[in-house]
Amino acid sequence: MAEPRIFQLADDTGGDSESASPFVALGYRDNPFPHSGVSGPLYTAHMPEALKQINRWLGSVQQATDSSQNGRQPVPPLALRGALGVGKTHLLQNIEGGLAQYSRFPVLRRNLAEGGMTKLLLANLLLAALPNIRQTAGHLVPIAAPSTVPLLDEIVERSRSRGYAKRRDILGVLDGASQLKAPLQRILEADAAFEADLRRWLALWLTRGTTTPTQRGKLGLSAPLEGEGQAIRAIGDLMRLARKLDLLQVWFVLIDQFEELWRPQVITEGRAARFLTDVRALIDDALDGAPVAVLLAWNTKTGVEDTAEDELAERYRALWQRLSVRVNLPGLRSSDLWLFVVHYLKSVAASLGIPDSESVQRRFTVLLHERGLPLVKRQLAADPINAQLGPDHFAQRLVLQAWREVATSIAERERDPA
């Protein structure tokens, strides 16, 4: 099975279409540099070592979760770190998009800055994503009464199609403490009519829906799924079963903006500590063989406050030590400033069907180089955020913003030369 190497994909480009855009005369519908630093093509010339490390990590995850491997193989986590605006979120978007071409590698990507953090619980993030994990190749047989968790339906359907000995082998991937073992045994032994009810109740229990004591009793469950550690282990066991039945190979869980846990007045210290404890539990389950690959991304510079890295290394050393695969994302170099422009222009021109020989495109490129490059260099050199990256390195988001402003100025001047 091919390893999921994902950084050779064509990228889409963003941009609005405006009939009165000054860029029309220069061969573009709109400014070729998007408003946001987390959209558009991915420029990678300045980070070959980081991409090599990520591809090696993807390869190690693939090897650890290959169905031909015997026994439980540890799935290592990865930490992606870099200064504010250097392109971590953009890179994670490309990882998610690249993995989308592999049906056996579902992805949950969550930005901690989105959706509020007052009720932040890791198990809730994972459980909310469960209904979106499904076998794209379709079911072995039509499911007459599907539950709220398609993956559970497929696990049951595929298990029921096997003989009794095979079913025992399938459930053998779960240890004696697994909360899923007894319910699944009852589901697989029930007649078709009762099995549908049991499966729907188990799906409700898994996603923390409402189940009655009678329903839980028939499943062999003593209580609702409330504890975070219990929920995380139940999710890991569901992934173990899915891999055993060849429904998936590994679930990638990408958590972005980890530094939000230490931003003042965003989340209480106690809740942040609990979230970190739960992340460690998920990683430990992966290291114990659950096919879940965890990637954490954070800013290494956040101003005068302590960084996420400082907090992890000093106060949550048990979690920090588990993040042995650490990838540093560098800033753009001076030599990248113009190559970055060319990369964007070529991508947008290709999406618009503009030939390489188009004269207006060449003219705009010349104008950007002659008029824009000196301005961009001066603007970036004066920005205090770039100073955190060290000499001759620049945050990709600020570079993109600088080029967007310069491009707008040039386009408007060309339209109204007076």
CSV table of C-alpha atoms in Angstrom, one decimal:
chain,number,residue,atom,x,y,z
A,1,MET,CA,0.0,0.0,0.0
A,2,ALA,CA,1.4,3.4,-1.0
A,3,GLU,CA,2.5,5.7,1.8
A,4,PRO,CA,0.4,9.0,2.0
A,5,ARG,CA,3.0,11.4,0.6
A,6,ILE,CA,0.9,14.5,0.1
A,7,PHE,CA,3.0,17.5,-0.8
A,8,GLN,CA,3.0,17.0,-4.5
A,9,LEU,CA,-0.7,18.0,-5.1
A,10,ALA,CA,-2.0,20.8,-7.1
A,11,ASP,CA,-3.5,23.5,-4.9
A,12,ASP,CA,-6.6,25.5,-5.4
A,13,THR,CA,-6.5,29.3,-5.1
A,14,GLY,CA,-8.9,31.6,-3.5
A,15,GLY,CA,-10.1,35.0,-4.8
A,16,ASP,CA,-13.2,36.9,-5.5
A,17,SER,CA,-14.6,38.0,-8.8
A,18,GLU,CA,-15.3,41.7,-9.1
A,19,SER,CA,-16.5,43.2,-12.4
A,20,ALA,CA,-14.8,46.5,-11.6
A,21,SER,CA,-11.6,45.0,-10.4
A,22,PRO,CA,-8.5,47.0,-11.5
A,23,PHE,CA,-6.8,43.6,-12.1
A,24,VAL,CA,-8.9,42.9,-15.2
A,25,ALA,CA,-6.6,45.0,-17.4
A,26,LEU,CA,-3.6,43.0,-16.1
A,27,GLY,CA,-5.1,39.6,-16.9
A,28,TYR,CA,-6.7,38.6,-13.6
A,29,ARG,CA,-10.2,38.8,-12.3
A,30,ASP,CA,-9.0,39.9,-8.8
A,31,ASN,CA,-6.0,40.3,-6.7
A,32,PRO,CA,-4.0,37.0,-7.0
A,33,PHE,CA,-2.9,37.1,-3.4
A,34,PRO,CA,-5.8,36.1,-1.1
A,35,HIS,CA,-7.0,38.0,2.0
A,36,SER,CA,-6.1,35.2,4.4
A,37,GLY,CA,-2.8,33.6,5.0
A,38,VAL,CA,-4.4,30.2,5.2
A,39,SER,CA,-5.7,29.8,1.6
A,40,GLY,CA,-4.2,29.7,-1.8
A,41,PRO,CA,-1.3,27.6,-3.1
A,42,LEU,CA,1.3,26.2,-0.7
A,43,TYR,CA,4.8,27.5,-1.2
A,44,THR,CA,7.3,25.0,0.1
A,45,ALA,CA,10.8,26.0,-1.2
A,46,HIS,CA,11.9,27.3,2.2
A,47,MET,CA,10.9,24.2,4.2
A,48,PRO,CA,12.2,21.1,2.5
A,49,GLU,CA,13.5,19.6,5.8
A,50,ALA,CA,10.1,20.1,7.5
A,51,LEU,CA,8.3,18.4,4.7
A,52,LYS,CA,10.7,15.5,4.7
A,53,GLN,CA,10.1,15.1,8.5
A,54,ILE,CA,6.3,15.2,8.0
A,55,ASN,CA,6.5,12.6,5.2
A,56,ARG,CA,8.7,10.4,7.3
A,57,TRP,CA,6.2,10.7,10.1
A,58,LEU,CA,3.3,9.8,7.7
A,59,GLY,CA,5.3,6.8,6.6
A,60,SER,CA,6.0,5.7,10.1
A,61,VAL,CA,2.2,6.0,10.9
A,62,GLN,CA,1.4,4.0,7.7
A,63,GLN,CA,3.8,1.3,8.7
A,64,ALA,CA,2.6,1.1,12.3
A,65,THR,CA,-1.0,0.7,11.2
A,66,ASP,CA,-0.5,-1.5,8.1
A,67,SER,CA,-3.0,-4.4,8.3
A,68,SER,CA,-0.2,-6.8,7.5
A,69,GLN,CA,1.7,-5.9,10.7
A,70,ASN,CA,1.4,-8.4,13.5
A,71,GLY,CA,0.7,-7.2,17.0
A,72,ARG,CA,0.2,-3.7,18.3
A,73,GLN,CA,2.6,-1.2,16.8
A,74,PRO,CA,2.9,2.3,18.5
A,75,VAL,CA,1.6,5.2,16.5
A,76,PRO,CA,3.9,8.2,17.3
A,77,PRO,CA,2.5,11.7,17.7
A,78,LEU,CA,4.0,14.7,16.0
A,79,ALA,CA,4.4,18.4,17.1
A,80,LEU,CA,4.4,21.1,14.4
A,81,ARG,CA,5.7,24.4,15.7
A,82,GLY,CA,6.6,27.8,14.3
A,83,ALA,CA,6.2,31.6,14.9
A,84,LEU,CA,2.9,33.4,14.4
A,85,GLY,CA,1.8,33.6,10.8
A,86,VAL,CA,4.6,31.3,9.5
A,87,GLY,CA,2.0,29.0,7.8
A,88,LYS,CA,1.2,26.2,10.2
A,89,THR,CA,-2.6,26.3,9.6
A,90,HIS,CA,-2.0,26.5,5.9
A,91,LEU,CA,0.2,23.4,6.1
A,92,LEU,CA,-2.4,21.5,8.1
A,93,GLN,CA,-5.0,22.3,5.5
A,94,ASN,CA,-2.8,20.8,2.9
A,95,ILE,CA,-2.2,17.7,5.0
A,96,GLU,CA,-5.9,17.3,5.5
A,97,GLY,CA,-6.6,17.9,1.8
A,98,GLY,CA,-3.8,15.5,0.8
A,99,LEU,CA,-5.0,12.7,3.0
A,100,ALA,CA,-8.5,13.1,1.6
A,101,GLN,CA,-7.4,11.2,-1.5
A,102,TYR,CA,-6.9,8.1,0.7
A,103,SER,CA,-10.2,6.6,1.8
A,104,ARG,CA,-8.5,4.7,4.6
A,105,PHE,CA,-7.1,7.8,6.3
A,106,PRO,CA,-10.0,9.9,7.7
A,107,VAL,CA,-9.0,13.2,9.2
A,108,LEU,CA,-10.3,15.4,12.1
A,109,ARG,CA,-8.7,18.8,12.0
A,110,ARG,CA,-9.7,21.2,14.8
A,111,ASN,CA,-8.6,24.7,15.4
A,112,LEU,CA,-8.8,25.4,19.2
A,113,ALA,CA,-9.5,29.1,18.5
A,114,GLU,CA,-12.8,28.2,16.7
A,115,GLY,CA,-16.1,27.3,18.3
A,116,GLY,CA,-15.3,28.6,21.8
A,117,MET,CA,-13.3,27.0,24.6
A,118,THR,CA,-15.5,27.4,27.7
A,119,LYS,CA,-16.7,23.8,27.2
A,120,LEU,CA,-13.6,22.4,25.6
A,121,LEU,CA,-13.4,18.6,26.0
A,122,LEU,CA,-11.3,16.4,23.8
A,123,ALA,CA,-13.7,13.5,23.9
A,124,ASN,CA,-16.5,15.7,22.7
A,125,LEU,CA,-14.4,16.8,19.7
A,126,LEU,CA,-13.6,13.2,18.8
A,127,LEU,CA,-17.2,12.0,19.4
A,128,ALA,CA,-18.7,14.8,17.3
A,129,ALA,CA,-16.5,13.7,14.4
A,130,LEU,CA,-17.4,10.0,14.6
A,131,PRO,CA,-20.5,10.3,12.3
A,132,ASN,CA,-18.3,11.6,9.5
A,133,ILE,CA,-16.1,8.5,9.5
A,134,ARG,CA,-17.4,6.0,7.0
A,135,GLN,CA,-16.2,3.4,4.5
A,136,THR,CA,-16.4,5.2,1.2
A,137,ALA,CA,-16.4,1.9,-0.7
A,138,GLY,CA,-20.0,1.2,0.6
A,139,HIS,CA,-21.6,-1.4,2.7
A,140,LEU,CA,-21.4,-5.2,2.2
A,141,VAL,CA,-25.2,-5.2,2.4
A,142,PRO,CA,-27.7,-2.4,2.7
A,143,ILE,CA,-28.3,-1.3,6.3
A,144,ALA,CA,-32.0,-1.2,6.9
A,145,ALA,CA,-31.9,0.7,10.2
A,146,PRO,CA,-28.7,2.8,10.3
A,147,SER,CA,-27.5,4.3,13.5
A,148,THR,CA,-26.0,7.7,14.1
A,149,VAL,CA,-22.5,6.2,13.7
A,150,PRO,CA,-22.0,4.8,10.2
A,151,LEU,CA,-18.6,3.3,11.2
A,152,LEU,CA,-20.3,1.3,13.9
A,153,ASP,CA,-22.9,0.0,11.5
A,154,GLU,CA,-20.2,-1.1,9.1
A,155,ILE,CA,-18.2,-2.8,11.9
A,156,VAL,CA,-21.3,-4.8,12.9
A,157,GLU,CA,-22.3,-5.6,9.3
A,158,ARG,CA,-18.9,-6.9,8.4
A,159,SER,CA,-18.5,-8.8,11.7
A,160,ARG,CA,-21.9,-10.5,11.2
A,161,SER,CA,-20.8,-11.7,7.8
A,162,ARG,CA,-18.0,-13.7,9.4
A,163,GLY,CA,-18.4,-17.1,11.1
A,164,TYR,CA,-18.4,-17.5,14.8
A,165,ALA,CA,-14.7,-18.2,15.1
A,166,LYS,CA,-13.9,-15.1,13.0
A,167,ARG,CA,-16.1,-13.0,15.2
A,168,ARG,CA,-14.2,-14.1,18.3
A,169,ASP,CA,-11.0,-13.2,16.5
A,170,ILE,CA,-12.3,-9.7,15.6
A,171,LEU,CA,-13.4,-9.0,19.2
A,172,GLY,CA,-10.0,-10.3,20.3
A,173,VAL,CA,-8.4,-7.0,19.5
A,174,LEU,CA,-10.2,-5.6,22.5
A,175,ASP,CA,-8.9,-6.3,25.9
A,176,GLY,CA,-11.0,-7.5,28.8
A,177,ALA,CA,-11.5,-4.0,30.2
A,178,SER,CA,-13.0,-2.6,26.9
A,179,GLN,CA,-16.4,-1.2,27.4
A,180,LEU,CA,-17.3,-2.1,23.8
A,181,LYS,CA,-16.7,-5.8,24.1
A,182,ALA,CA,-19.8,-6.9,25.9
A,183,PRO,CA,-22.2,-4.7,23.9
A,184,LEU,CA,-20.7,-6.0,20.6
A,185,GLN,CA,-20.9,-9.6,21.7
A,186,ARG,CA,-24.6,-9.1,22.4
A,187,ILE,CA,-25.2,-7.3,19.1
A,188,LEU,CA,-23.5,-10.1,17.1
A,189,GLU,CA,-25.5,-12.8,18.9
A,190,ALA,CA,-28.9,-11.1,18.6
A,191,ASP,CA,-31.4,-11.8,16.0
A,192,ALA,CA,-31.7,-9.2,13.2
A,193,ALA,CA,-34.7,-7.3,14.6
A,194,PHE,CA,-33.2,-6.9,18.1
A,195,GLU,CA,-29.7,-6.3,16.7
A,196,ALA,CA,-30.8,-3.1,15.0
A,197,ASP,CA,-32.1,-1.7,18.3
A,198,LEU,CA,-29.0,-2.7,20.2
A,199,ARG,CA,-26.8,-1.1,17.6
A,200,ARG,CA,-28.7,2.2,17.6
A,201,TRP,CA,-28.6,2.3,21.4
A,202,LEU,CA,-24.8,1.6,21.4
A,203,ALA,CA,-24.3,4.5,18.9
A,204,LEU,CA,-26.3,6.8,21.1
A,205,TRP,CA,-24.2,5.7,24.1
A,206,LEU,CA,-21.0,6.3,22.2
A,207,THR,CA,-22.0,9.8,21.1
A,208,ARG,CA,-23.3,10.6,24.6
A,209,GLY,CA,-26.9,10.7,23.5
A,210,THR,CA,-29.8,9.7,25.9
A,211,THR,CA,-30.0,6.1,26.7
A,212,THR,CA,-32.3,4.5,29.4
A,213,PRO,CA,-31.1,2.2,32.2
A,214,THR,CA,-33.0,-0.6,30.4
A,215,GLN,CA,-31.3,0.0,27.1
A,216,ARG,CA,-27.9,0.1,28.8
A,217,GLY,CA,-28.7,-3.1,30.7
A,218,LYS,CA,-29.6,-4.9,27.5
A,219,LEU,CA,-26.2,-3.8,26.1
A,220,GLY,CA,-24.3,-4.9,29.2
A,221,LEU,CA,-23.4,-1.3,30.1
A,222,SER,CA,-23.6,-0.1,33.7
A,223,ALA,CA,-23.7,3.7,33.1
A,224,PRO,CA,-23.6,6.4,30.4
A,225,LEU,CA,-20.3,7.3,28.8
A,226,GLU,CA,-19.3,10.2,31.0
A,227,GLY,CA,-15.7,10.1,31.9
A,228,GLU,CA,-13.3,11.6,29.4
A,229,GLY,CA,-10.7,8.8,29.8
A,230,GLN,CA,-13.4,6.2,29.3
A,231,ALA,CA,-14.7,7.9,26.2
A,232,ILE,CA,-11.2,8.3,24.6
A,233,ARG,CA,-10.5,4.6,25.2
A,234,ALA,CA,-13.9,3.6,23.7
A,235,ILE,CA,-13.1,5.7,20.6
A,236,GLY,CA,-9.7,4.0,20.4
A,237,ASP,CA,-11.3,0.6,20.6
A,238,LEU,CA,-13.7,1.5,17.9
A,239,MET,CA,-10.8,2.4,15.7
A,240,ARG,CA,-9.1,-0.9,16.6
A,241,LEU,CA,-12.1,-2.8,15.4
A,242,ALA,CA,-12.4,-0.7,12.2
A,243,ARG,CA,-8.7,-1.4,11.4
A,244,LYS,CA,-9.1,-5.2,12.1
A,245,LEU,CA,-12.0,-5.3,9.7
A,246,ASP,CA,-10.1,-3.3,7.0
A,247,LEU,CA,-12.5,-0.3,7.2
A,248,LEU,CA,-9.8,2.2,7.8
A,249,GLN,CA,-6.1,2.2,8.5
A,250,VAL,CA,-5.6,5.2,10.8
A,251,TRP,CA,-7.6,8.2,12.0
A,252,PHE,CA,-5.5,11.4,11.9
A,253,VAL,CA,-6.4,13.9,14.6
A,254,LEU,CA,-4.9,17.3,13.9
A,255,ILE,CA,-5.2,19.9,16.6
A,256,ASP,CA,-4.2,23.4,15.6
A,257,GLN,CA,-3.4,26.6,17.7
A,258,PHE,CA,-2.6,24.6,20.8
A,259,GLU,CA,-1.2,27.9,22.4
A,260,GLU,CA,-4.8,29.0,23.0
A,261,LEU,CA,-4.8,26.8,26.1
A,262,TRP,CA,-2.5,29.5,27.7
A,263,ARG,CA,-3.9,32.7,26.3
A,264,PRO,CA,-5.2,34.8,29.2
A,265,GLN,CA,-8.9,34.7,30.0
A,266,VAL,CA,-9.6,32.1,27.3
A,267,ILE,CA,-9.8,29.0,29.4
A,268,THR,CA,-9.3,28.2,33.1
A,269,GLU,CA,-6.1,26.6,34.3
A,270,GLY,CA,-8.0,23.6,35.5
A,271,ARG,CA,-9.8,23.0,32.3
A,272,ALA,CA,-6.6,23.4,30.3
A,273,ALA,CA,-4.9,20.8,32.5
A,274,ARG,CA,-7.8,18.4,32.0
A,275,PHE,CA,-7.6,18.8,28.2
A,276,LEU,CA,-3.9,18.2,28.2
A,277,THR,CA,-4.4,15.1,30.4
A,278,ASP,CA,-6.9,13.8,27.8
A,279,VAL,CA,-4.6,14.5,24.9
A,280,ARG,CA,-2.0,12.5,26.7
A,281,ALA,CA,-4.5,9.7,27.2
A,282,LEU,CA,-5.3,9.7,23.5
A,283,ILE,CA,-1.6,9.6,22.6
A,284,ASP,CA,-1.0,6.8,25.1
A,285,ASP,CA,-3.8,4.8,23.5
A,286,ALA,CA,-2.1,5.3,20.1
A,287,LEU,CA,1.2,4.2,21.6
A,288,ASP,CA,-0.6,1.1,22.8
A,289,GLY,CA,-1.7,0.2,19.3
A,290,ALA,CA,-4.9,2.2,18.7
A,291,PRO,CA,-4.8,3.4,15.0
A,292,VAL,CA,-5.0,7.1,15.9
A,293,ALA,CA,-2.3,9.5,14.8
A,294,VAL,CA,-2.2,12.8,16.7
A,295,LEU,CA,-0.6,16.0,15.4
A,296,LEU,CA,-0.4,19.1,17.6
A,297,ALA,CA,0.5,22.5,16.2
A,298,TRP,CA,1.3,25.7,18.1
A,299,ASN,CA,3.0,29.1,17.9
A,300,THR,CA,6.4,29.2,19.4
A,301,LYS,CA,6.2,33.0,19.8
A,302,THR,CA,3.2,34.7,21.4
A,303,GLY,CA,4.6,38.0,22.6
A,304,VAL,CA,5.5,38.6,26.2
A,305,GLU,CA,3.5,35.6,27.5
A,306,ASP,CA,4.9,32.1,28.0
A,307,THR,CA,4.7,30.0,24.9
A,308,ALA,CA,2.8,26.7,24.6
A,309,GLU,CA,6.2,25.0,24.3
A,310,ASP,CA,7.4,26.5,27.6
A,311,GLU,CA,4.3,25.4,29.4
A,312,LEU,CA,4.4,21.9,28.0
A,313,ALA,CA,8.1,21.4,28.7
A,314,GLU,CA,8.0,22.8,32.2
A,315,ARG,CA,4.5,22.0,33.6
A,316,TYR,CA,3.3,19.0,31.5
A,317,ARG,CA,6.5,17.2,31.0
A,318,ALA,CA,4.8,13.8,30.7
A,319,LEU,CA,3.0,15.0,27.5
A,320,TRP,CA,6.0,16.9,26.3
A,321,GLN,CA,8.2,13.9,26.4
A,322,ARG,CA,5.7,11.9,24.3
A,323,LEU,CA,6.1,14.5,21.5
A,324,SER,CA,9.5,13.2,20.4
A,325,VAL,CA,8.8,14.0,16.7
A,326,ARG,CA,9.0,17.8,16.5
A,327,VAL,CA,9.0,19.7,13.3
A,328,ASN,CA,10.0,23.4,13.1
A,329,LEU,CA,8.4,25.4,10.4
A,330,PRO,CA,10.7,28.2,9.3
A,331,GLY,CA,9.9,31.6,7.9
A,332,LEU,CA,10.4,32.7,4.3
A,333,ARG,CA,13.9,33.9,3.4
A,334,SER,CA,14.7,37.0,1.4
A,335,SER,CA,15.4,34.8,-1.6
A,336,ASP,CA,11.9,33.4,-1.3
A,337,LEU,CA,10.1,36.7,-1.5
A,338,TRP,CA,10.1,36.8,-5.3
A,339,LEU,CA,9.7,33.1,-5.9
A,340,PHE,CA,6.7,33.2,-3.6
A,341,VAL,CA,5.1,35.7,-5.9
A,342,VAL,CA,5.8,33.7,-9.0
A,343,HIS,CA,4.4,30.6,-7.4
A,344,TYR,CA,1.1,32.4,-6.7
A,345,LEU,CA,0.9,34.0,-10.1
A,346,LYS,CA,1.4,30.8,-11.9
A,347,SER,CA,-1.2,29.0,-9.8
A,348,VAL,CA,-3.8,31.7,-10.4
A,349,ALA,CA,-3.0,32.0,-14.1
A,350,ALA,CA,-3.4,28.2,-14.5
A,351,SER,CA,-6.8,28.3,-12.7
A,352,LEU,CA,-7.9,31.1,-15.1
A,353,GLY,CA,-6.6,29.4,-18.2
A,354,ILE,CA,-4.0,32.2,-18.9
A,355,PRO,CA,-1.2,30.9,-21.2
A,356,ASP,CA,2.3,31.4,-20.1
A,357,SER,CA,2.8,33.6,-23.2
A,358,GLU,CA,0.0,36.0,-22.3
A,359,SER,CA,1.5,39.5,-22.5
A,360,VAL,CA,-0.7,41.1,-19.8
A,361,GLN,CA,0.4,38.4,-17.4
A,362,ARG,CA,4.1,39.1,-18.1
A,363,ARG,CA,3.6,42.8,-17.8
A,364,PHE,CA,2.0,42.5,-14.4
A,365,THR,CA,4.9,40.2,-13.3
A,366,VAL,CA,7.4,42.8,-14.4
A,367,LEU,CA,5.6,45.6,-12.6
A,368,LEU,CA,5.4,43.6,-9.4
A,369,HIS,CA,9.2,42.9,-9.5
A,370,GLU,CA,10.2,46.4,-10.4
A,371,ARG,CA,7.8,48.4,-8.2
A,372,GLY,CA,6.8,46.0,-5.6
A,373,LEU,CA,9.8,44.0,-4.4
A,374,PRO,CA,11.7,46.9,-2.9
A,375,LEU,CA,8.6,48.1,-1.0
A,376,VAL,CA,7.8,44.6,0.3
A,377,LYS,CA,11.4,44.1,1.6
A,378,ARG,CA,11.3,47.5,3.5
A,379,GLN,CA,7.8,46.8,4.9
A,380,LEU,CA,8.7,43.3,6.1
A,381,ALA,CA,12.1,44.4,7.6
A,382,ALA,CA,10.2,47.0,9.8
A,383,ASP,CA,7.6,44.6,11.1
A,384,PRO,CA,8.2,43.5,14.7
A,385,ILE,CA,6.7,40.0,14.2
A,386,ASN,CA,9.3,39.2,11.7
A,387,ALA,CA,12.0,40.2,14.2
A,388,GLN,CA,11.0,37.1,16.3
A,389,LEU,CA,12.0,34.8,13.4
A,390,GLY,CA,15.6,35.9,13.4
A,391,PRO,CA,17.5,37.7,10.7
A,392,ASP,CA,16.4,37.3,7.1
A,393,HIS,CA,13.3,35.3,7.9
A,394,PHE,CA,9.7,36.4,7.4
A,395,ALA,CA,6.2,35.2,8.4
A,396,GLN,CA,4.4,33.9,5.4
A,397,ARG,CA,1.1,35.6,6.4
A,398,LEU,CA,2.9,39.0,6.5
A,399,VAL,CA,4.6,38.4,3.2
A,400,LEU,CA,1.2,37.5,1.6
A,401,GLN,CA,-0.3,40.7,3.1
A,402,ALA,CA,2.5,42.9,1.8
A,403,TRP,CA,2.3,41.5,-1.7
A,404,ARG,CA,-1.5,41.9,-1.7
A,405,GLU,CA,-1.2,45.6,-0.8
A,406,VAL,CA,1.5,46.2,-3.4
A,407,ALA,CA,-0.5,44.4,-6.1
A,408,THR,CA,-3.6,46.5,-5.3
A,409,SER,CA,-1.6,49.7,-5.5
A,410,ILE,CA,0.0,48.8,-8.9
A,411,ALA,CA,-3.3,47.6,-10.4
A,412,GLU,CA,-5.1,50.8,-9.4
A,413,ARG,CA,-2.3,52.9,-10.7
A,414,GLU,CA,-2.3,51.1,-14.0
A,415,ARG,CA,-6.1,51.6,-14.4
A,416,ASP,CA,-6.0,55.2,-13.4
A,417,PRO,CA,-2.5,56.5,-14.3
A,418,ALA,CA,-3.5,60.1,-13.6
